[in-house]
Coordinates of C-alpha atoms in Angstrom, one line a residue:
Chain N
X442 CA -32.9 16.6 8.0
X443 CA -28.9 17.0 8.2
X444 CA -28.0 19.5 10.4
X445 CA -24.5 20.1 11.0
X446 CA -23.3 21.8 14.5
X447 CA -20.1 23.9 15.8
X448 CA -18.6 21.0 12.9
X449 CA -14.5 21.7 12.0
X450 CA -11.8 19.6 10.4
X451 CA -8.1 20.0 11.7
X452 CA -5.8 16.9 9.0
X453 CA -2.7 16.0 11.7
X454 CA -0.5 18.7 9.6
X455 CA -2.6 21.6 11.6
X456 CA -4.5 22.2 7.9
X457 CA -8.2 23.4 8.6
X458 CA -10.4 21.9 6.4
X459 CA -13.4 23.6 7.6
X460 CA -13.9 25.7 10.9
X461 CA -17.1 26.2 12.9
X462 CA -19.5 24.9 10.1
X463 CA -22.8 24.8 10.9
X464 CA -25.9 24.1 8.5
X465 CA -29.6 23.1 8.4
X466 CA -30.1 20.7 5.0
X467 CA -33.4 20.4 4.9
X468 CA -35.6 17.1 3.5
X469 CA -36.1 16.4 0.2
X470 CA -34.5 19.1 -1.1
X471 CA -31.5 19.3 -3.4
X472 CA -28.9 21.3 -1.2
X473 CA -25.7 22.4 -3.2
X474 CA -22.2 23.4 -1.7
X475 CA -20.6 25.5 -4.2
X476 CA -17.4 26.7 -4.3
X477 CA -13.6 26.5 -5.5
X478 CA -11.4 23.8 -4.3
X479 CA -10.3 24.8 -0.9
X480 CA -13.4 25.1 0.7
X481 CA -14.1 22.6 2.1
X482 CA -17.3 21.3 0.4
X483 CA -16.2 17.5 -0.3
X484 CA -14.3 17.5 3.4
X485 CA -17.9 18.2 4.4
X486 CA -20.0 16.4 2.2
X487 CA -17.9 13.4 3.1
X488 CA -19.0 13.7 6.9
X489 CA -21.8 12.3 6.5
X490 CA -21.4 8.9 5.5
X491 CA -18.3 9.0 8.3
X492 CA -15.9 9.1 5.0
X493 CA -14.3 12.0 7.3
X494 CA -14.8 12.3 11.4
X495 CA -14.8 15.7 12.3
X496 CA -12.5 17.4 15.0
X497 CA -14.5 18.6 16.8
X498 CA -18.8 19.5 16.5
X499 CA -21.4 17.2 15.6
X500 CA -23.8 15.9 13.0
X501 CA -27.3 14.3 12.8
X502 CA -29.9 12.9 10.5
X503 CA -33.0 13.1 11.6
X504 CA -31.5 14.1 14.9
X505 CA -29.4 11.1 15.3
X506 CA -25.9 11.8 15.9
X507 CA -24.2 9.6 13.9
X508 CA -20.5 9.5 15.4
X509 CA -23.5 7.1 17.2
X510 CA -23.7 4.6 13.8
X511 CA -21.7 2.6 12.6
X512 CA -20.1 3.6 9.2
X513 CA -20.8 0.9 7.2
X514 CA -24.8 0.3 8.1
X515 CA -24.3 4.1 7.6
X516 CA -23.4 3.7 4.3
X517 CA -25.3 1.9 2.6
X518 CA -28.7 3.9 3.2
X519 CA -27.4 6.8 1.6
X520 CA -26.6 7.7 -2.4
X521 CA -23.0 8.3 -3.3
X522 CA -22.9 9.3 -6.6
X523 CA -18.6 10.7 -7.7
X524 CA -16.9 12.4 -10.4
X525 CA -15.6 9.8 -12.5
X526 CA -18.5 7.3 -11.5
X527 CA -16.7 5.6 -8.9
X528 CA -17.8 2.4 -10.1
X529 CA -16.4 -1.3 -10.0
X530 CA -13.9 -2.1 -13.4
X531 CA -14.1 -5.3 -13.2
X532 CA -18.0 -5.5 -12.7
X533 CA -20.8 -5.7 -14.8
X534 CA -23.1 -2.4 -15.3
X535 CA -26.4 -4.2 -13.3
X536 CA -24.0 -6.1 -10.8
X537 CA -22.4 -2.0 -10.1
X538 CA -25.9 -0.7 -9.6
X539 CA -26.7 -4.1 -7.7
X540 CA -23.6 -3.8 -5.2
X541 CA -25.7 -2.6 -2.1
X542 CA -28.1 -4.7 -2.5
X543 CA -25.8 -7.7 -2.3
X544 CA -23.8 -6.1 0.3
X545 CA -27.3 -6.6 2.9
X546 CA -27.9 -9.6 1.9
X547 CA -30.6 -9.0 -1.3
X548 CA -30.9 -12.0 -3.2
X549 CA -29.2 -11.8 -6.5
X550 CA -32.0 -12.5 -8.6
X551 CA -33.9 -9.7 -6.7
X552 CA -31.2 -7.8 -6.8
X553 CA -30.8 -7.7 -9.9
X554 CA -34.3 -7.3 -11.5
X555 CA -34.3 -4.4 -9.3
X556 CA -30.8 -3.1 -10.8
X557 CA -32.9 -3.5 -14.2
X558 CA -35.5 -0.9 -13.2
X559 CA -32.9 1.6 -11.7
X560 CA -31.1 2.2 -15.7
X561 CA -35.7 3.3 -16.8
X562 CA -35.5 5.6 -14.0
X563 CA -31.8 6.8 -14.5
X564 CA -32.6 6.9 -18.9
X565 CA -29.9 3.8 -19.5
X566 CA -30.6 0.9 -22.1
X567 CA -31.2 -2.7 -20.8
X568 CA -29.3 -3.8 -23.2
X569 CA -26.5 -2.3 -21.4
X570 CA -26.3 -4.7 -18.6
X571 CA -24.1 -7.0 -18.8
X572 CA -21.1 -4.5 -20.3
X573 CA -17.8 -3.7 -17.8
X574 CA -18.4 0.0 -17.4
X575 CA -14.7 0.9 -19.5
X576 CA -17.1 -0.1 -22.6
X577 CA -19.5 3.2 -21.7
X578 CA -19.5 6.7 -22.1
X579 CA -18.3 9.3 -19.5
X580 CA -22.4 9.6 -19.5
X581 CA -24.0 6.7 -19.9
X582 CA -21.6 6.3 -16.3
X583 CA -22.4 9.0 -14.5
X584 CA -26.1 7.2 -15.3
X585 CA -24.8 3.9 -14.0
X586 CA -23.5 5.8 -10.9
X587 CA -26.9 7.4 -9.8
X588 CA -29.0 4.7 -10.1
X589 CA -26.6 3.0 -7.4
X590 CA -26.9 5.6 -5.4
X591 CA -30.6 5.4 -5.7
X592 CA -29.9 1.1 -5.1
X593 CA -31.4 1.0 -1.7
X594 CA -33.6 3.3 -2.4
X595 CA -32.1 5.8 0.4
X596 CA -33.3 9.0 1.7
X597 CA -30.5 10.8 1.7
X598 CA -28.1 11.4 -1.9
X599 CA -25.1 12.6 -2.0
X600 CA -23.3 14.1 -5.3
X601 CA -19.7 14.6 -5.7
X602 CA -18.8 16.7 -8.4
X603 CA -20.7 13.9 -9.8
X604 CA -21.4 15.4 -14.1
X605 CA -17.6 17.7 -13.3
X606 CA -16.1 14.9 -16.5
X607 CA -18.4 14.6 -18.9
X608 CA -18.8 17.1 -21.6
X609 CA -21.2 20.3 -21.8
X610 CA -23.6 18.2 -23.2
X611 CA -24.4 15.6 -21.7
X612 CA -23.9 17.9 -18.3
X613 CA -26.9 19.3 -19.1
X614 CA -28.5 16.1 -20.0
X615 CA -27.8 14.7 -17.0
X616 CA -28.7 17.9 -14.7
X617 CA -32.2 17.7 -16.2
X618 CA -32.2 14.5 -15.9
X619 CA -31.1 14.9 -11.7
X620 CA -34.5 17.1 -11.6
X621 CA -36.5 14.7 -12.8
X622 CA -35.7 12.6 -10.3
X623 CA -35.8 15.2 -7.7
X624 CA -39.6 16.1 -8.8
X625 CA -39.9 12.0 -8.8
X626 CA -38.2 11.0 -6.2
X627 CA -38.8 13.4 -3.5
X628 CA -34.8 12.2 -2.0
X629 CA -32.9 14.9 0.5
X630 CA -30.3 15.9 -2.4
X631 CA -26.4 17.4 -0.9
X632 CA -25.0 18.3 -4.2
X633 CA -21.9 18.9 -4.3
X634 CA -20.7 21.6 -7.0
X635 CA -17.6 23.9 -7.8
X636 CA -20.0 25.6 -11.3
X637 CA -22.3 28.0 -10.3
X638 CA -24.4 27.8 -13.2
X639 CA -25.0 23.5 -12.0
X640 CA -26.0 25.1 -8.0
X641 CA -28.3 27.8 -9.6
X642 CA -29.4 25.3 -11.5
X643 CA -30.2 22.6 -9.5
X644 CA -30.6 23.7 -6.2
X645 CA -33.1 24.8 -3.9
X646 CA -31.1 25.7 -1.8
X647 CA -27.2 27.0 -2.3
X648 CA -24.9 27.2 -0.2
X649 CA -21.4 29.2 -1.0
X650 CA -18.6 28.5 0.8
X651 CA -14.9 30.4 1.6
X652 CA -11.7 29.1 2.1
X653 CA -11.6 26.7 5.6
X654 CA -16.3 26.0 5.0
X655 CA -17.0 29.5 6.0
X656 CA -20.5 30.2 4.8
X657 CA -20.7 33.3 2.6
X658 CA -24.6 32.4 2.4
X659 CA -26.7 30.7 2.5
X660 CA -30.2 31.3 0.2
X661 CA -32.3 30.7 -3.2
X662 CA -30.8 31.1 -6.7
X663 CA -33.2 34.3 -6.4
X664 CA -32.5 35.0 -2.8
X665 CA -29.0 35.0 -4.2
X666 CA -28.4 36.2 -7.5
X667 CA -30.6 39.8 -6.2
X668 CA -28.5 40.0 -3.1
X669 CA -24.9 38.5 -4.0
X670 CA -24.6 39.4 0.3
X671 CA -20.9 40.5 -0.3
X672 CA -18.3 40.9 -3.1
X673 CA -17.3 37.7 -2.7
X674 CA -19.9 36.1 -3.7
X675 CA -20.9 39.1 -6.2
X676 CA -17.7 38.0 -7.9
X677 CA -18.4 34.5 -8.1
X678 CA -21.2 34.5 -9.2
X679 CA -20.4 36.8 -11.7
X680 CA -22.5 39.4 -10.8
X681 CA -19.6 42.9 -11.0
X682 CA -19.1 41.5 -14.5
X683 CA -22.1 42.4 -15.5
X684 CA -22.6 38.6 -17.2
X685 CA -26.0 37.9 -16.1
X686 CA -26.9 40.5 -17.3
X687 CA -29.3 40.3 -20.2
X688 CA -30.9 42.2 -23.2
X689 CA -32.8 42.5 -26.3
X690 CA -31.1 42.1 -29.3
X691 CA -32.1 44.2 -32.2
X692 CA -30.1 42.6 -34.8
X693 CA -31.2 39.7 -34.2
X694 CA -34.6 38.7 -33.6
X695 CA -37.2 38.3 -35.7
X696 CA -40.9 39.1 -36.3
X697 CA -42.1 39.0 -33.0
X698 CA -40.6 37.4 -30.8
X699 CA -37.8 39.0 -29.5
X700 CA -34.3 37.5 -29.4
X701 CA -32.2 37.5 -26.0
X702 CA -28.6 37.9 -25.4
X703 CA -26.0 37.9 -22.8
X704 CA -23.6 40.5 -21.9
X705 CA -20.5 38.9 -24.1
X706 CA -23.8 39.8 -27.0
X707 CA -24.0 35.3 -27.0
X708 CA -28.0 34.6 -27.7
X709 CA -29.7 33.2 -23.7
X710 CA -33.2 32.9 -25.6
X711 CA -36.1 34.0 -27.2
X712 CA -39.4 35.5 -25.7
X713 CA -42.3 35.0 -27.9
X714 CA -44.3 37.7 -28.3
X715 CA -47.3 36.3 -30.6
X716 CA -48.8 40.0 -32.4
X717 CA -46.3 42.2 -30.2
X718 CA -47.5 41.0 -26.8
X719 CA -45.0 39.1 -24.7
X720 CA -46.3 36.5 -22.6
X721 CA -46.3 36.2 -18.8
X722 CA -43.6 35.4 -17.3
X723 CA -43.3 31.1 -16.5
X724 CA -42.0 32.0 -12.3
X725 CA -41.4 28.0 -12.3
X726 CA -38.6 26.3 -11.0
X727 CA -37.6 26.1 -15.0
X728 CA -37.0 30.1 -15.6
X729 CA -33.8 29.5 -14.4
X730 CA -32.9 27.7 -17.3
X731 CA -32.3 31.0 -18.5
X732 CA -29.7 31.4 -15.6
X733 CA -28.1 28.1 -17.0
X734 CA -27.3 29.0 -20.3
X735 CA -24.9 31.8 -19.6
X736 CA -22.0 29.5 -18.8
X737 CA -21.1 29.1 -22.4
X738 CA -20.0 33.1 -22.0
X739 CA -18.4 32.7 -19.2
X740 CA -16.1 31.3 -17.6
X741 CA -17.3 30.3 -13.8
Chain K
X1236 CA 21.2 -38.1 -29.4
X1237 CA 20.9 -42.0 -28.5
X1238 CA 16.9 -42.1 -29.5
X1239 CA 16.6 -46.5 -28.3
X1240 CA 17.9 -44.8 -24.6
X1241 CA 14.5 -42.5 -24.6
X1242 CA 12.5 -45.0 -26.3
X1243 CA 13.4 -46.8 -23.0
X1244 CA 13.2 -44.9 -21.3
X1245 CA 10.2 -43.6 -21.8
X1246 CA 8.0 -44.9 -18.2
X1247 CA 11.3 -43.0 -16.6
X1248 CA 10.3 -40.1 -17.8
X1249 CA 7.1 -40.1 -17.9
X1250 CA 7.2 -41.1 -14.2
X1251 CA 10.3 -37.9 -13.8
X1252 CA 8.2 -34.9 -15.2
X1253 CA 5.2 -35.7 -12.8
X1254 CA 7.3 -36.1 -9.8
X1255 CA 8.9 -32.6 -10.7
X1256 CA 4.9 -31.4 -11.0
X1257 CA 4.6 -32.3 -7.8
X1258 CA 7.5 -31.0 -6.5
X1259 CA 7.3 -27.4 -8.1
X1260 CA 2.8 -27.1 -8.1
X1261 CA 3.2 -26.6 -4.3
X1262 CA 5.5 -24.4 -3.7
X1263 CA 3.7 -21.9 -6.2
X1264 CA 0.4 -22.2 -5.2
X1265 CA 2.3 -21.6 -1.1
X1266 CA 4.4 -18.5 -3.0
X1267 CA 1.0 -16.7 -4.4
X1268 CA -0.9 -17.2 -1.0
X1269 CA 1.6 -15.8 1.3
X1270 CA 2.2 -13.8 -0.8
X1271 CA -1.2 -12.2 -1.1
X1272 CA -1.7 -11.1 2.4
X1273 CA 2.1 -9.7 2.8
X1274 CA 1.7 -7.7 -0.5
X1275 CA -1.2 -6.5 1.0
X1276 CA 0.0 -5.5 4.3
X1277 CA 3.5 -4.1 2.2
X1278 CA 0.6 -1.7 -0.2
X1279 CA -0.5 -0.2 3.3
X1280 CA 2.0 0.8 5.0
X1281 CA 5.8 2.1 4.1
X1282 CA 7.1 0.5 7.0
X1283 CA 6.0 -3.4 6.5
X1284 CA 6.7 -2.4 2.7
X1285 CA 10.7 -1.8 3.2
X1286 CA 10.5 -5.1 6.0
X1287 CA 8.9 -7.0 3.8
X1288 CA 10.8 -6.4 0.4
X1289 CA 14.0 -6.2 1.8
X1290 CA 13.2 -9.8 4.0
X1291 CA 11.9 -11.0 0.7
X1292 CA 14.9 -9.7 -1.5
X1293 CA 17.6 -10.9 1.4
X1294 CA 16.0 -14.4 1.6
X1295 CA 16.2 -15.2 -2.0
X1296 CA 20.2 -14.5 -2.3
X1297 CA 20.5 -17.2 0.0
X1298 CA 22.2 -20.1 -2.3
X1299 CA 20.0 -22.7 -3.1
X1300 CA 22.6 -25.7 -2.0
X1301 CA 23.0 -24.0 1.2
X1302 CA 18.9 -23.9 2.2
X1303 CA 18.5 -27.2 1.3
X1304 CA 21.5 -28.3 3.6
X1305 CA 19.7 -25.6 6.3
X1306 CA 16.3 -26.9 5.2
X1307 CA 16.2 -30.6 7.1
X1308 CA 18.6 -29.2 9.7
X1309 CA 15.9 -26.1 10.6
X1310 CA 13.2 -28.3 10.7
X1311 CA 14.6 -31.5 11.8
X1312 CA 13.5 -33.1 8.9
X1313 CA 15.0 -36.3 6.8
X1314 CA 17.5 -35.5 4.9
X1315 CA 16.4 -37.3 2.1
X1316 CA 12.8 -36.1 2.7
X1317 CA 10.8 -34.3 -0.3
X1318 CA 9.6 -31.5 1.4
X1319 CA 12.7 -30.6 2.2
X1320 CA 12.7 -29.5 -1.6
X1321 CA 9.3 -28.5 -1.3
X1322 CA 10.1 -26.0 1.1
X1323 CA 13.0 -24.5 0.0
X1324 CA 11.0 -24.0 -3.5
X1325 CA 8.7 -22.1 -0.5
X1326 CA 10.5 -20.0 0.2
X1327 CA 12.1 -18.3 -3.0
X1328 CA 9.0 -18.4 -4.2
X1329 CA 6.9 -16.2 -1.4
X1330 CA 10.3 -14.1 -1.5
X1331 CA 9.7 -13.3 -5.4
X1332 CA 6.3 -13.3 -4.9
X1333 CA 5.8 -10.3 -2.2
X1334 CA 7.7 -7.7 -4.5
X1335 CA 4.8 -8.7 -7.2
X1336 CA 1.9 -9.2 -4.6
X1337 CA 2.9 -5.1 -3.7
X1338 CA 3.3 -4.2 -6.9
X1339 CA -0.7 -5.4 -7.1
X1340 CA -2.9 -4.3 -4.3
X1341 CA -1.3 -0.7 -5.5
X1342 CA -1.9 -0.8 -8.5
X1343 CA -5.5 -0.8 -7.4
X1344 CA -7.2 2.9 -7.8
X1345 CA -7.2 4.8 -5.3
X1346 CA -10.7 6.5 -6.9
X1347 CA -12.3 2.9 -6.9
X1348 CA -11.4 1.0 -3.6
X1349 CA -12.7 4.9 -1.6
X1350 CA -15.6 4.6 -3.7
X1351 CA -16.7 0.6 -3.2
X1352 CA -15.9 2.1 1.2
X1353 CA -18.1 5.1 0.6
X1354 CA -21.3 3.1 -0.5
X1355 CA -20.8 0.8 2.3
X1356 CA -18.2 -2.5 2.4
X1357 CA -17.0 -3.5 5.3
X1358 CA -12.9 -4.2 5.2
X1359 CA -12.9 -8.3 4.2
X1360 CA -16.3 -7.7 1.6
X1361 CA -13.7 -4.7 0.1
X1362 CA -11.0 -7.0 -0.3
X1363 CA -12.3 -10.0 -1.4
X1364 CA -14.7 -7.9 -3.6
X1365 CA -13.3 -4.9 -5.1
X1366 CA -9.3 -5.0 -4.1
X1367 CA -8.1 -9.2 -4.8
X1368 CA -9.8 -9.0 -8.0
X1369 CA -8.4 -6.1 -9.9
X1370 CA -4.9 -7.2 -8.1
X1371 CA -5.2 -10.1 -10.6
X1372 CA -3.7 -9.2 -13.8
X1373 CA -0.7 -8.2 -12.0
X1374 CA -0.8 -11.2 -9.2
X1375 CA -0.6 -12.9 -12.9
X1376 CA 2.2 -11.3 -14.1
X1377 CA 4.4 -12.6 -10.9
X1378 CA 3.3 -15.5 -10.9
X1379 CA 4.0 -17.1 -14.0
X1380 CA 7.5 -15.6 -13.3
X1381 CA 7.6 -17.5 -9.9
X1382 CA 6.3 -21.1 -11.8
X1383 CA 9.5 -20.9 -14.7
X1384 CA 11.5 -20.3 -11.9
X1385 CA 10.6 -22.9 -9.3
X1386 CA 10.5 -25.7 -12.2
X1387 CA 14.1 -24.6 -13.3
X1388 CA 14.9 -24.1 -9.2
X1389 CA 14.0 -27.5 -8.5
X1390 CA 15.8 -29.2 -10.5
X1391 CA 19.1 -28.8 -7.8
X1392 CA 17.2 -30.9 -5.5
X1393 CA 19.4 -33.9 -7.6
X1394 CA 22.2 -32.4 -5.3
X1395 CA 20.6 -33.7 -2.3
X1396 CA 18.9 -37.4 -3.8
X1397 CA 15.4 -36.2 -4.6
X1398 CA 14.5 -38.0 -7.5
X1399 CA 13.6 -34.9 -10.1
X1400 CA 13.9 -34.2 -14.0
X1401 CA 16.7 -32.4 -12.6
X1402 CA 18.4 -36.6 -11.8
X1403 CA 18.8 -36.6 -15.4
X1404 CA 21.5 -33.8 -15.1
X1405 CA 23.8 -35.0 -12.7
X1406 CA 23.5 -39.0 -14.3
X1407 CA 24.1 -37.1 -17.6
X1408 CA 27.6 -35.4 -15.6
X1409 CA 28.4 -39.2 -14.2
X1410 CA 27.6 -41.2 -16.8
X1411 CA 29.0 -38.3 -20.0
X1412 CA 25.6 -38.8 -21.2
X1413 CA 24.8 -36.1 -22.7
X1414 CA 21.0 -37.5 -23.8
X1415 CA 19.6 -38.2 -20.5
X1416 CA 21.1 -33.8 -19.6
X1417 CA 19.3 -33.1 -23.0
X1418 CA 15.5 -34.5 -21.6
X1419 CA 16.3 -33.3 -19.2
X1420 CA 16.4 -30.0 -20.2
X1421 CA 13.9 -30.5 -23.2
X1422 CA 11.1 -32.2 -20.5
X1423 CA 11.7 -28.7 -17.7
X1424 CA 10.8 -26.1 -20.3
X1425 CA 7.7 -28.5 -21.7
X1426 CA 7.2 -27.9 -17.9
X1427 CA 7.2 -24.4 -17.5
X1428 CA 5.5 -23.4 -20.8
X1429 CA 2.7 -25.7 -19.2
X1430 CA 2.7 -24.1 -16.2
X1431 CA 2.9 -20.8 -18.1
X1432 CA -0.1 -21.9 -20.6
X1433 CA -1.9 -22.9 -18.0
X1434 CA -2.1 -20.0 -15.8
X1435 CA -2.2 -17.7 -18.8
X1436 CA -5.6 -19.2 -19.0
X1437 CA -6.6 -19.9 -15.3
X1438 CA -5.8 -16.0 -15.1
X1439 CA -7.6 -14.9 -18.6
X1440 CA -10.2 -16.5 -17.2
X1441 CA -10.6 -14.8 -14.5
X1442 CA -10.6 -11.3 -15.5
X1443 CA -13.1 -11.3 -18.5
X1444 CA -13.3 -7.1 -18.1
X1445 CA -9.6 -6.6 -19.5
X1446 CA -10.3 -8.4 -22.6
X1447 CA -13.6 -6.9 -23.1
X1448 CA -14.4 -4.8 -26.4
X1449 CA -12.3 -1.4 -26.2
X1450 CA -15.2 1.8 -25.2
X1451 CA -14.6 3.1 -28.4
X1452 CA -16.1 0.0 -30.6
X1453 CA -18.9 0.0 -27.6
X1454 CA -19.9 3.3 -28.1
X1455 CA -19.4 3.2 -32.3
X1456 CA -21.7 -0.4 -31.9
X1457 CA -24.2 1.9 -29.6
X1458 CA -24.6 4.7 -32.2
X1459 CA -25.8 2.3 -35.2
X1460 CA -28.1 0.0 -33.0
X1461 CA -31.4 3.1 -31.6
X1462 CA -30.8 2.9 -28.0
X1463 CA -31.5 5.7 -25.7
X1464 CA -28.0 5.7 -24.2
X1465 CA -26.2 8.9 -24.5
X1466 CA -22.8 8.2 -26.1

């Protein structure tokens, strides 16, 4: 568990990036910090691996105050995946993944073997191992970034808008990949995003942030969708525009199945109804993917 | 051109080429090695940058003859000691190279450095493992300029009696013998070209990532092969 206690960050020029922020991030779940620019979400994430030190307050990981942990040692135990992959352009894919284990003294062959296994884990062909990052597509680079983040088998994985620079189709794939990995690996994942749909899709817990790291609402995606705490949240999740209101389209439905459309008239899914009877709704996490598909209709 | 003179003095020409090499290689290496920490400091702080670049600029404006006279006096060396020339050339090499080195470290992408830090590189590991290798292309461009300028500048050593290719010029002048001057010029040009080719080769070998096939071709090749990426 990661716990923020009354954390503030003020920069020398007087900017308050974060004010009196307190939050518990449960272990082995995905917590998404979501907010627009200036909400301090990236600052908060970078405090967890001490890339930023708070001006006041404290952060604990499993009860230990991280200000007492040497930053380099702390960072080596926390996976970090960032926007634009942050890969080292002069190292081959396999060496990029093996970077941190090599820094901590794992023998070369062992680190390489582990890196190749991780390429399998994140769905990268091993044939790419000896390429340089610039020879990969954006989506492949992000997969390498994820593999590197997992290389030391960390308990905590920080993901800083990792998919915001890839195209929507690849982003969908990568998001599903994160959910698949998480179901296998069960890490404590802190995910920063400005995309509420991504937050709802991935988050077990979603924390909506306003300026200065102010928590406007936190809860499961269902709780937030069902009861937006205030107008800010309602606007942010697009509820005010009825963006998420779904209806059955009479025009496009064929046979017994019903096509579901959103407020903009875009098809978002099909309700399967064999012989005119609706199938029993699956209340599992997969049902969230319906809300995700609306991002083609809206602009949130 | 007096080919007979050239033919009968091949030994002298070869010897002076070697002397010229021996006098110019150390300043080039020293210039590179010293400029790396200085350039790194200059890339980290704007104060250091303006101080170091100004000092470099001033050093470079000192006339070479003046420097060659000042060096033995300051260091207390014999006036004919070849080390005087090596020292003076090293000063010029550093003076030129500091700017290149500062630019080289400034050219390393900030997000890559920050990414290395967040994944757990310590300061030294990051310097040798990330910043220095990524600075190589610009460092190399700088050191190629330094090598050419050092090879040509070394010839003034003839004026203070240090034997190398420049001695052909003083000789040619005293004896009004054009062939010697031409031999000196050609040999210096060849030597400069040799350094340039050598440095370019070393640079090429040190930066394999800069001359791979482009991402575009890689993607096209992948598209034709059955692989599980998402290109």
